[in-house]
Short mmCIF file of N, CA, C and O in Angstrom, two decimals:
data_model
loop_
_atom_site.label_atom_id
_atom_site.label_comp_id
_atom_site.label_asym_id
_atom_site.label_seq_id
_atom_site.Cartn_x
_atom_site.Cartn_y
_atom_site.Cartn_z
N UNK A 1 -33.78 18.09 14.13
CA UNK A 1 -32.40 18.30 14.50
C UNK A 1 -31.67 16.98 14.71
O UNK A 1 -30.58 16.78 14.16
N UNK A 2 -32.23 16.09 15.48
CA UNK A 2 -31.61 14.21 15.51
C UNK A 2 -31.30 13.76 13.98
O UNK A 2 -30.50 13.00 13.44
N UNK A 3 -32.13 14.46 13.63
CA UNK A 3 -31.76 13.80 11.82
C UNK A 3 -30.26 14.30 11.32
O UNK A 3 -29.21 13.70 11.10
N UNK A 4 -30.77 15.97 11.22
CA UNK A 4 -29.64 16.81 10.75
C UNK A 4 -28.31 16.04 11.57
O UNK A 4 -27.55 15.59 10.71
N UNK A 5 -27.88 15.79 12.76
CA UNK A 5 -27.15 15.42 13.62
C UNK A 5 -26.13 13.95 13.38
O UNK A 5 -25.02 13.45 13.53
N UNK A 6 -27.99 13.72 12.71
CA UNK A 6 -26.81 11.73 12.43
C UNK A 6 -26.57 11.49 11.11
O UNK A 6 -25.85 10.61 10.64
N UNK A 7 -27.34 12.49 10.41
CA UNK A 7 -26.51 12.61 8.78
C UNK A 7 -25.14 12.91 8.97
O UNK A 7 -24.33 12.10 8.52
N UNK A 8 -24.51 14.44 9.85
CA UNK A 8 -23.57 15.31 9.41
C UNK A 8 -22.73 14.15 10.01
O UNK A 8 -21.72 13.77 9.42
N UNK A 9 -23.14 13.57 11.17
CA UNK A 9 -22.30 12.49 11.95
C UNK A 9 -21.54 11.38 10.98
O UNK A 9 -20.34 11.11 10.98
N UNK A 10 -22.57 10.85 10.18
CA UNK A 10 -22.20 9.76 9.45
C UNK A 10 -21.52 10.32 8.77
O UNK A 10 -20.37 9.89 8.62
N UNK A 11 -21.98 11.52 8.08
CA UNK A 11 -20.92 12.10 6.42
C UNK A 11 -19.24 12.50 7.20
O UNK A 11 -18.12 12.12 6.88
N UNK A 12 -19.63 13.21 8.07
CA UNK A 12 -18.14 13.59 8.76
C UNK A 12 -17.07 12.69 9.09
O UNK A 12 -15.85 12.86 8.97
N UNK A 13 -17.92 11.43 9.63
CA UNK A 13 -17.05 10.25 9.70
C UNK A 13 -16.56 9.58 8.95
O UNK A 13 -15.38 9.33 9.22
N UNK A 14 -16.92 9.17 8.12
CA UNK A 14 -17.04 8.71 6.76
C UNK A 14 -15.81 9.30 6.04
O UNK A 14 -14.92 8.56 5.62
N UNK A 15 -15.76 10.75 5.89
CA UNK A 15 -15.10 11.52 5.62
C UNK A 15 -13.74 11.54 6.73
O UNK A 15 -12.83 12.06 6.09
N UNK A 16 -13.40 11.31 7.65
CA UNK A 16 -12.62 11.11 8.57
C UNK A 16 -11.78 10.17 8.26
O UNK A 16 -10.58 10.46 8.34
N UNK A 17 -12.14 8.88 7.86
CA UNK A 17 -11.82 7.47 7.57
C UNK A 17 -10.96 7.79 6.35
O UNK A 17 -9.78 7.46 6.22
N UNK A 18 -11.86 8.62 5.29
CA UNK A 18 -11.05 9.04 4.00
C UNK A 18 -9.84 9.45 4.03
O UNK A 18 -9.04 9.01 3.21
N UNK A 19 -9.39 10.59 5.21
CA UNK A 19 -8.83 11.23 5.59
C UNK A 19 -7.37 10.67 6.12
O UNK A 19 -6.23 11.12 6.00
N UNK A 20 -7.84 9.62 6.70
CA UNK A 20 -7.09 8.68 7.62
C UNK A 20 -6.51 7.74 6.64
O UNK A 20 -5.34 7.37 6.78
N UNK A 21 -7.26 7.31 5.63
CA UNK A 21 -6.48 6.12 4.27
C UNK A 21 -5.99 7.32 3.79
O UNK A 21 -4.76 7.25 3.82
N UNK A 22 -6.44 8.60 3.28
CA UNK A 22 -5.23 9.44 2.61
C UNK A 22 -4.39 9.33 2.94
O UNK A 22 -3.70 8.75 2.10
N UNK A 23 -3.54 9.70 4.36
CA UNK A 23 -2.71 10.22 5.19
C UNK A 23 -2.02 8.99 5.40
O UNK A 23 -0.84 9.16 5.09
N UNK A 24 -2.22 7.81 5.79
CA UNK A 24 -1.87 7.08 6.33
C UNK A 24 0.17 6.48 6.08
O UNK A 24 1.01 6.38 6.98
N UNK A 25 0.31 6.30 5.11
CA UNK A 25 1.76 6.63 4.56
C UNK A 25 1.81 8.12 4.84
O UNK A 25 1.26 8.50 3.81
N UNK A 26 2.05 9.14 5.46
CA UNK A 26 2.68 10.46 5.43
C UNK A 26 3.31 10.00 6.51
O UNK A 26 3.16 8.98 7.18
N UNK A 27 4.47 11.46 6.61
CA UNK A 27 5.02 11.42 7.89
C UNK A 27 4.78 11.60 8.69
O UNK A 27 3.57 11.73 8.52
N UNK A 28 5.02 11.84 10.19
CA UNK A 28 4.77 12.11 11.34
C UNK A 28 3.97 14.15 10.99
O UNK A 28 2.85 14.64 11.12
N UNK A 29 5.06 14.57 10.62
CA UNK A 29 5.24 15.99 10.22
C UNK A 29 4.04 16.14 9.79
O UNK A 29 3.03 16.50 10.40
N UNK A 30 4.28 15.66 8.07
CA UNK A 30 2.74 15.81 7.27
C UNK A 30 1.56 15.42 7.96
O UNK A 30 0.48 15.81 7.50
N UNK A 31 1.58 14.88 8.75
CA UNK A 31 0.20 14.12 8.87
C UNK A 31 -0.40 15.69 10.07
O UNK A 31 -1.49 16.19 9.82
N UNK A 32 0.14 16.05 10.81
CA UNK A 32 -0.35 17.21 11.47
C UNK A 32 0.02 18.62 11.03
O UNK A 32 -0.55 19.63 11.43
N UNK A 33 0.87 18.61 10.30
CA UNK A 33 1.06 20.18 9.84
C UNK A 33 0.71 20.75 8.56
O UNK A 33 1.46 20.45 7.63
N UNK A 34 -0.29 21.51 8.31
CA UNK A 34 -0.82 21.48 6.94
C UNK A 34 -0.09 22.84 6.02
O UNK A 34 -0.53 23.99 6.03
N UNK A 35 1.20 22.35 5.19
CA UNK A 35 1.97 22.85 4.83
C UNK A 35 0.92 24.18 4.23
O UNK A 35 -0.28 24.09 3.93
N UNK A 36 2.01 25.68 4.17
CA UNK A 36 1.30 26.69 3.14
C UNK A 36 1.65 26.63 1.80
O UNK A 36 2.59 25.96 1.37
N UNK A 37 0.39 27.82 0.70
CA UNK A 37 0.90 27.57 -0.69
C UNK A 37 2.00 27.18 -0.71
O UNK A 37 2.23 26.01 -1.01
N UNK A 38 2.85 27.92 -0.44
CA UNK A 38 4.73 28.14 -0.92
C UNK A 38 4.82 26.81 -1.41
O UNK A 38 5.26 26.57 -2.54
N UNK A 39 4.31 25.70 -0.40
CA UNK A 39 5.15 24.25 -0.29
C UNK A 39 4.12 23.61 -0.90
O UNK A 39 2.93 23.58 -0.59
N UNK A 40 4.88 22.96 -2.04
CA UNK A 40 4.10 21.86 -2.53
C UNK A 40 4.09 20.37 -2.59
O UNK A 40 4.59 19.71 -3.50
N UNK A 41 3.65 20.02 -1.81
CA UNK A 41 3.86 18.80 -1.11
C UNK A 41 3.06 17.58 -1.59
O UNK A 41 1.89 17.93 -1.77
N UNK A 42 3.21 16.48 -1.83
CA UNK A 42 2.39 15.32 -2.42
C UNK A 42 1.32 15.24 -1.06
O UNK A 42 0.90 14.09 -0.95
N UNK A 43 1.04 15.70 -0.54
CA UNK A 43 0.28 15.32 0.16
C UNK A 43 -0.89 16.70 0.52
O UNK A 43 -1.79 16.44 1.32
N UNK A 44 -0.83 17.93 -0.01
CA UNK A 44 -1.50 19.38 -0.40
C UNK A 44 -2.73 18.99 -0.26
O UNK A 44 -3.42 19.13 0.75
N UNK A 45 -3.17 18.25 -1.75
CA UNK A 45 -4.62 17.71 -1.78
C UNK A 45 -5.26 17.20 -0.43
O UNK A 45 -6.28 17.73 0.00
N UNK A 46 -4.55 16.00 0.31
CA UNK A 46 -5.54 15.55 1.07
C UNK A 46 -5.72 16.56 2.40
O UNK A 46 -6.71 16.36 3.10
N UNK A 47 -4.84 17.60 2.76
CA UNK A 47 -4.55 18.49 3.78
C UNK A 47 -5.74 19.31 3.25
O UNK A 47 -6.54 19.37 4.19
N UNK A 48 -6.39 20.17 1.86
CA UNK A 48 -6.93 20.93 1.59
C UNK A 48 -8.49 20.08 2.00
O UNK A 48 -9.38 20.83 2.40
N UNK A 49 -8.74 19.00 1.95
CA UNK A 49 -9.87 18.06 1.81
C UNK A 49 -10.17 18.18 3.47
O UNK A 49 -11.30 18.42 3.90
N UNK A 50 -9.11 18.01 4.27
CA UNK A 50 -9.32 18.02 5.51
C UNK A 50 -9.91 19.41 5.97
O UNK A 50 -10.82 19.58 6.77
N UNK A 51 -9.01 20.62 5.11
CA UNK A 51 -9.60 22.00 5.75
C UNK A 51 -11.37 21.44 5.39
O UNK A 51 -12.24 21.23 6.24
N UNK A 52 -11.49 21.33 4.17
CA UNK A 52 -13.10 21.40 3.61
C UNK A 52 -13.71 20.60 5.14
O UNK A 52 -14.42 21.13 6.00
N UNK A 53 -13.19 19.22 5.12
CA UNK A 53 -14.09 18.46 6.44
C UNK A 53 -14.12 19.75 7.81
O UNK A 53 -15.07 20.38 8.28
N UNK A 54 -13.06 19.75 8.04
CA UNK A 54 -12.99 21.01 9.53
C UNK A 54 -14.04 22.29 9.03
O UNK A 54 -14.08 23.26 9.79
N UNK A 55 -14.53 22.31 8.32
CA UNK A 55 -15.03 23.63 7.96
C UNK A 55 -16.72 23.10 7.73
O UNK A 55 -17.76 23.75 7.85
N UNK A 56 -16.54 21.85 7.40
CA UNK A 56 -18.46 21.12 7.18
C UNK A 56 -18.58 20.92 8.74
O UNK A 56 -19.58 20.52 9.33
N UNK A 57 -17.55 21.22 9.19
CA UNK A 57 -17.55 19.78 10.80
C UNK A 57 -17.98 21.44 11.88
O UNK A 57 -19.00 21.43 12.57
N UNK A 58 -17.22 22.48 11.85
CA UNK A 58 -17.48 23.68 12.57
C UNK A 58 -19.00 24.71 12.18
O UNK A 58 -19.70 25.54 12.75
N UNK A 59 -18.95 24.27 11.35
CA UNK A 59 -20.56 24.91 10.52
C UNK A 59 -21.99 24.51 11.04
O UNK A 59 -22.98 25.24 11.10
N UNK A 60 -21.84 22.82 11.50
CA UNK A 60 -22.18 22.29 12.29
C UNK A 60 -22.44 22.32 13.41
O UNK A 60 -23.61 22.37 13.81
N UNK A 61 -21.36 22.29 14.22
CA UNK A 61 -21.11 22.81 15.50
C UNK A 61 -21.83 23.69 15.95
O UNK A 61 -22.62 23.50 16.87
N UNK A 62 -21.64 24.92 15.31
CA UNK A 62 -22.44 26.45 15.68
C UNK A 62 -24.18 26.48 15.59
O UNK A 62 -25.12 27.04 16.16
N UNK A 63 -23.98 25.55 14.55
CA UNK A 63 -25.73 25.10 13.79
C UNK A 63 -26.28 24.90 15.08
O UNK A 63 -27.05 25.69 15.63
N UNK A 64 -25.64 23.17 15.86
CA UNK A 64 -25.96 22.79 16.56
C UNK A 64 -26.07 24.02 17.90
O UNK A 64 -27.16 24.38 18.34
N UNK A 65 -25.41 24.29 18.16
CA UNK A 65 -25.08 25.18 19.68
C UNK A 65 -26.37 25.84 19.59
O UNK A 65 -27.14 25.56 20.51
N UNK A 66 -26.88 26.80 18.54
CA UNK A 66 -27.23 27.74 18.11
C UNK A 66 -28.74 27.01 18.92
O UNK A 66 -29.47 27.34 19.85
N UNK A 67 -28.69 25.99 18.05
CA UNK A 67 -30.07 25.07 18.26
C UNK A 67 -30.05 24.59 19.86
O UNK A 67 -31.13 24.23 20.34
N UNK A 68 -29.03 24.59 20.57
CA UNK A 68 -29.32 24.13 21.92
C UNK A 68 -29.78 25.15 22.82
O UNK A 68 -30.59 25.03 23.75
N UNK A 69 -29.10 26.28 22.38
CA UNK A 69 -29.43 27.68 23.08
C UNK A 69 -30.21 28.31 23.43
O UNK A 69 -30.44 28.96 24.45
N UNK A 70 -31.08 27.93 21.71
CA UNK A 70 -32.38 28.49 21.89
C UNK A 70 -33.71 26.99 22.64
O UNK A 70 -34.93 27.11 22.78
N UNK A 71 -33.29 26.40 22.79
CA UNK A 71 -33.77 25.57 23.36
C UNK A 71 -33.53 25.10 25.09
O UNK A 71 -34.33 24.42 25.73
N UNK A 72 -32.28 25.63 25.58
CA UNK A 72 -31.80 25.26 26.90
C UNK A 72 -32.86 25.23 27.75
O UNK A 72 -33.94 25.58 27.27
N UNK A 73 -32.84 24.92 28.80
CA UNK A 73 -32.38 23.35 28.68
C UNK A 73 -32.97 21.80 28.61
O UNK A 73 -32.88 20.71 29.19
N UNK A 74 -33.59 22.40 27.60
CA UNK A 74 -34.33 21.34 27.23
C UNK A 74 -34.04 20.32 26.42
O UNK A 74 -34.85 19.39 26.39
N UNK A 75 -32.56 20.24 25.39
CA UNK A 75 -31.54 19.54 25.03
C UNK A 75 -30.29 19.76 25.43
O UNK A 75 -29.58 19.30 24.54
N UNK A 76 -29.58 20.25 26.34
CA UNK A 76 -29.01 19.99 27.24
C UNK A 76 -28.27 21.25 28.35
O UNK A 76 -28.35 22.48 28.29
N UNK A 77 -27.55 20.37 29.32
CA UNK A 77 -26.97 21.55 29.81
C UNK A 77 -26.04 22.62 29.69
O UNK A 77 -26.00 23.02 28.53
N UNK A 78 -25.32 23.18 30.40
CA UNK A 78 -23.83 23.22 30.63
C UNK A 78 -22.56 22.80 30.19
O UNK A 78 -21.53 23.46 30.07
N UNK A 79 -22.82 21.26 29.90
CA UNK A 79 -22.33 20.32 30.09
C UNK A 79 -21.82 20.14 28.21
O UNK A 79 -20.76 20.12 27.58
N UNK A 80 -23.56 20.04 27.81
CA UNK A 80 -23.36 20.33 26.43
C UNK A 80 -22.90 21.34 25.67
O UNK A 80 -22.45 21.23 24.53
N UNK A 81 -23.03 22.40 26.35
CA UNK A 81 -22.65 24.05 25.65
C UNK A 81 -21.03 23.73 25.70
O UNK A 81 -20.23 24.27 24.94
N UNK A 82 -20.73 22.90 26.57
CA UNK A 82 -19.26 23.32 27.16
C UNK A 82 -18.85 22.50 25.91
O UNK A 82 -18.67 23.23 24.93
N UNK A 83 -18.68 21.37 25.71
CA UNK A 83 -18.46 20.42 25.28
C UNK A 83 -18.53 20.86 23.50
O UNK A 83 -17.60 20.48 22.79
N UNK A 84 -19.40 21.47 23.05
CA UNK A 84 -19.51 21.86 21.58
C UNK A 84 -18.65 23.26 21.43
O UNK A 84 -17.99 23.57 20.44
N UNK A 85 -18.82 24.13 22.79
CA UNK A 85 -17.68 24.96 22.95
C UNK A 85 -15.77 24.77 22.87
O UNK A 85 -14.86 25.45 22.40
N UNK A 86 -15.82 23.97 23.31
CA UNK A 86 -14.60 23.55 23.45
C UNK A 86 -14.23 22.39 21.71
O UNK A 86 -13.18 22.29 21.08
N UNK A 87 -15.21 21.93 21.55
CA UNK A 87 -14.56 21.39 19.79
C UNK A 87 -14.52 22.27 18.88
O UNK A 87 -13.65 22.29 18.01
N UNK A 88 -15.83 23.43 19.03
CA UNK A 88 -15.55 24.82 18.01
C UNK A 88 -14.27 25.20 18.22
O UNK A 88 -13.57 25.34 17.22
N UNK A 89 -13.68 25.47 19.61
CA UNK A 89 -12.55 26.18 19.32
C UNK A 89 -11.30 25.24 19.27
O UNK A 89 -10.28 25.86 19.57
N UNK A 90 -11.05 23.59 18.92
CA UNK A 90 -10.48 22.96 18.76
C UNK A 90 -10.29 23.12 16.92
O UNK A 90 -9.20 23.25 16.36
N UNK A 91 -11.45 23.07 16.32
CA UNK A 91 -11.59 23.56 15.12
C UNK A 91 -11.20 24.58 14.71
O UNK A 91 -10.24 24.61 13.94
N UNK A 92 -11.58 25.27 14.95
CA UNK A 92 -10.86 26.75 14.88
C UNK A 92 -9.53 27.00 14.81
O UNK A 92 -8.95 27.35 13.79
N UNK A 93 -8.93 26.80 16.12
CA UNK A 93 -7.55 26.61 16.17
C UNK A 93 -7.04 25.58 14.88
O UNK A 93 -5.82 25.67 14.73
N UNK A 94 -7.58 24.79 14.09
CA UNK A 94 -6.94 23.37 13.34
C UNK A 94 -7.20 24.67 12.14
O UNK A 94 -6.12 25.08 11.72
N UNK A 95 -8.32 25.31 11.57
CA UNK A 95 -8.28 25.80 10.74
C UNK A 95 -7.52 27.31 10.79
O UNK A 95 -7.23 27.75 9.68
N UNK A 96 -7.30 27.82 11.51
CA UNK A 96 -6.24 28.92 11.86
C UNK A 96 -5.21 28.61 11.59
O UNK A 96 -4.88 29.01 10.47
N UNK A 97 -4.24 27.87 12.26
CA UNK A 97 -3.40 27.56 12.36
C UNK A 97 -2.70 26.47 11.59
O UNK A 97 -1.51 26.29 11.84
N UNK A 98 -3.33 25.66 10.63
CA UNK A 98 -3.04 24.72 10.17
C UNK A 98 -2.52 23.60 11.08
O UNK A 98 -1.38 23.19 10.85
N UNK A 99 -3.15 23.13 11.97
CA UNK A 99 -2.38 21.87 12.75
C UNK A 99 -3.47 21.10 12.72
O UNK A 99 -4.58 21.62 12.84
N UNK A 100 -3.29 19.61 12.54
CA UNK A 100 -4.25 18.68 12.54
C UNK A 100 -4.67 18.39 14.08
O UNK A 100 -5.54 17.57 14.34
#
């Protein structure tokens, strides 16, 4: 699981950075609101790339939890449940709702 953990870590980040030189010229607007079909916006592509990351990044998440759960608490507490709890549904909300 440390493995699985510092791969998805590195790729996610990595991927973050991408994300961040995409975006970086957008507007205030674009850069957090991930327009729908209707709107076709020069900037679509890198918003759709981001859903893909939020969606490798929450897949994760649950992987992980899943794996602490059945393990509690022997990789961590409370503390940790809370903490992977609270970015799932930070994710969630980003992929629901379209807001960065």
């Amino acid at each position: 699981s440390y493995v699985v953990s510092f791969l998805h870590s590195v790729y996610v980040t990595g991927r973050g950075f991408m994300h961040l030189y995409h975006l970086w010229n957008a507007s205030k607007i674009e850069k957090v609101l991930i327009s729908g079909k209707e709107v076709l916006d020069s900037y679509r592509w890198a918003h759709l790339d981001v859903t893909r990351s939020n969606t490798l990044f929450l897949a994760y998440l649950i992987y992980d939890l899943v794996h602490i759960l059945f393990q509690y608490p022997k990789l961590g507490g409370i503390d940790t449940i809370a903490h992977h709890a609270l970015f799932a549904s930070c994710s969630i909300i980003n992929g629901t709702y379209g807001v960065l």
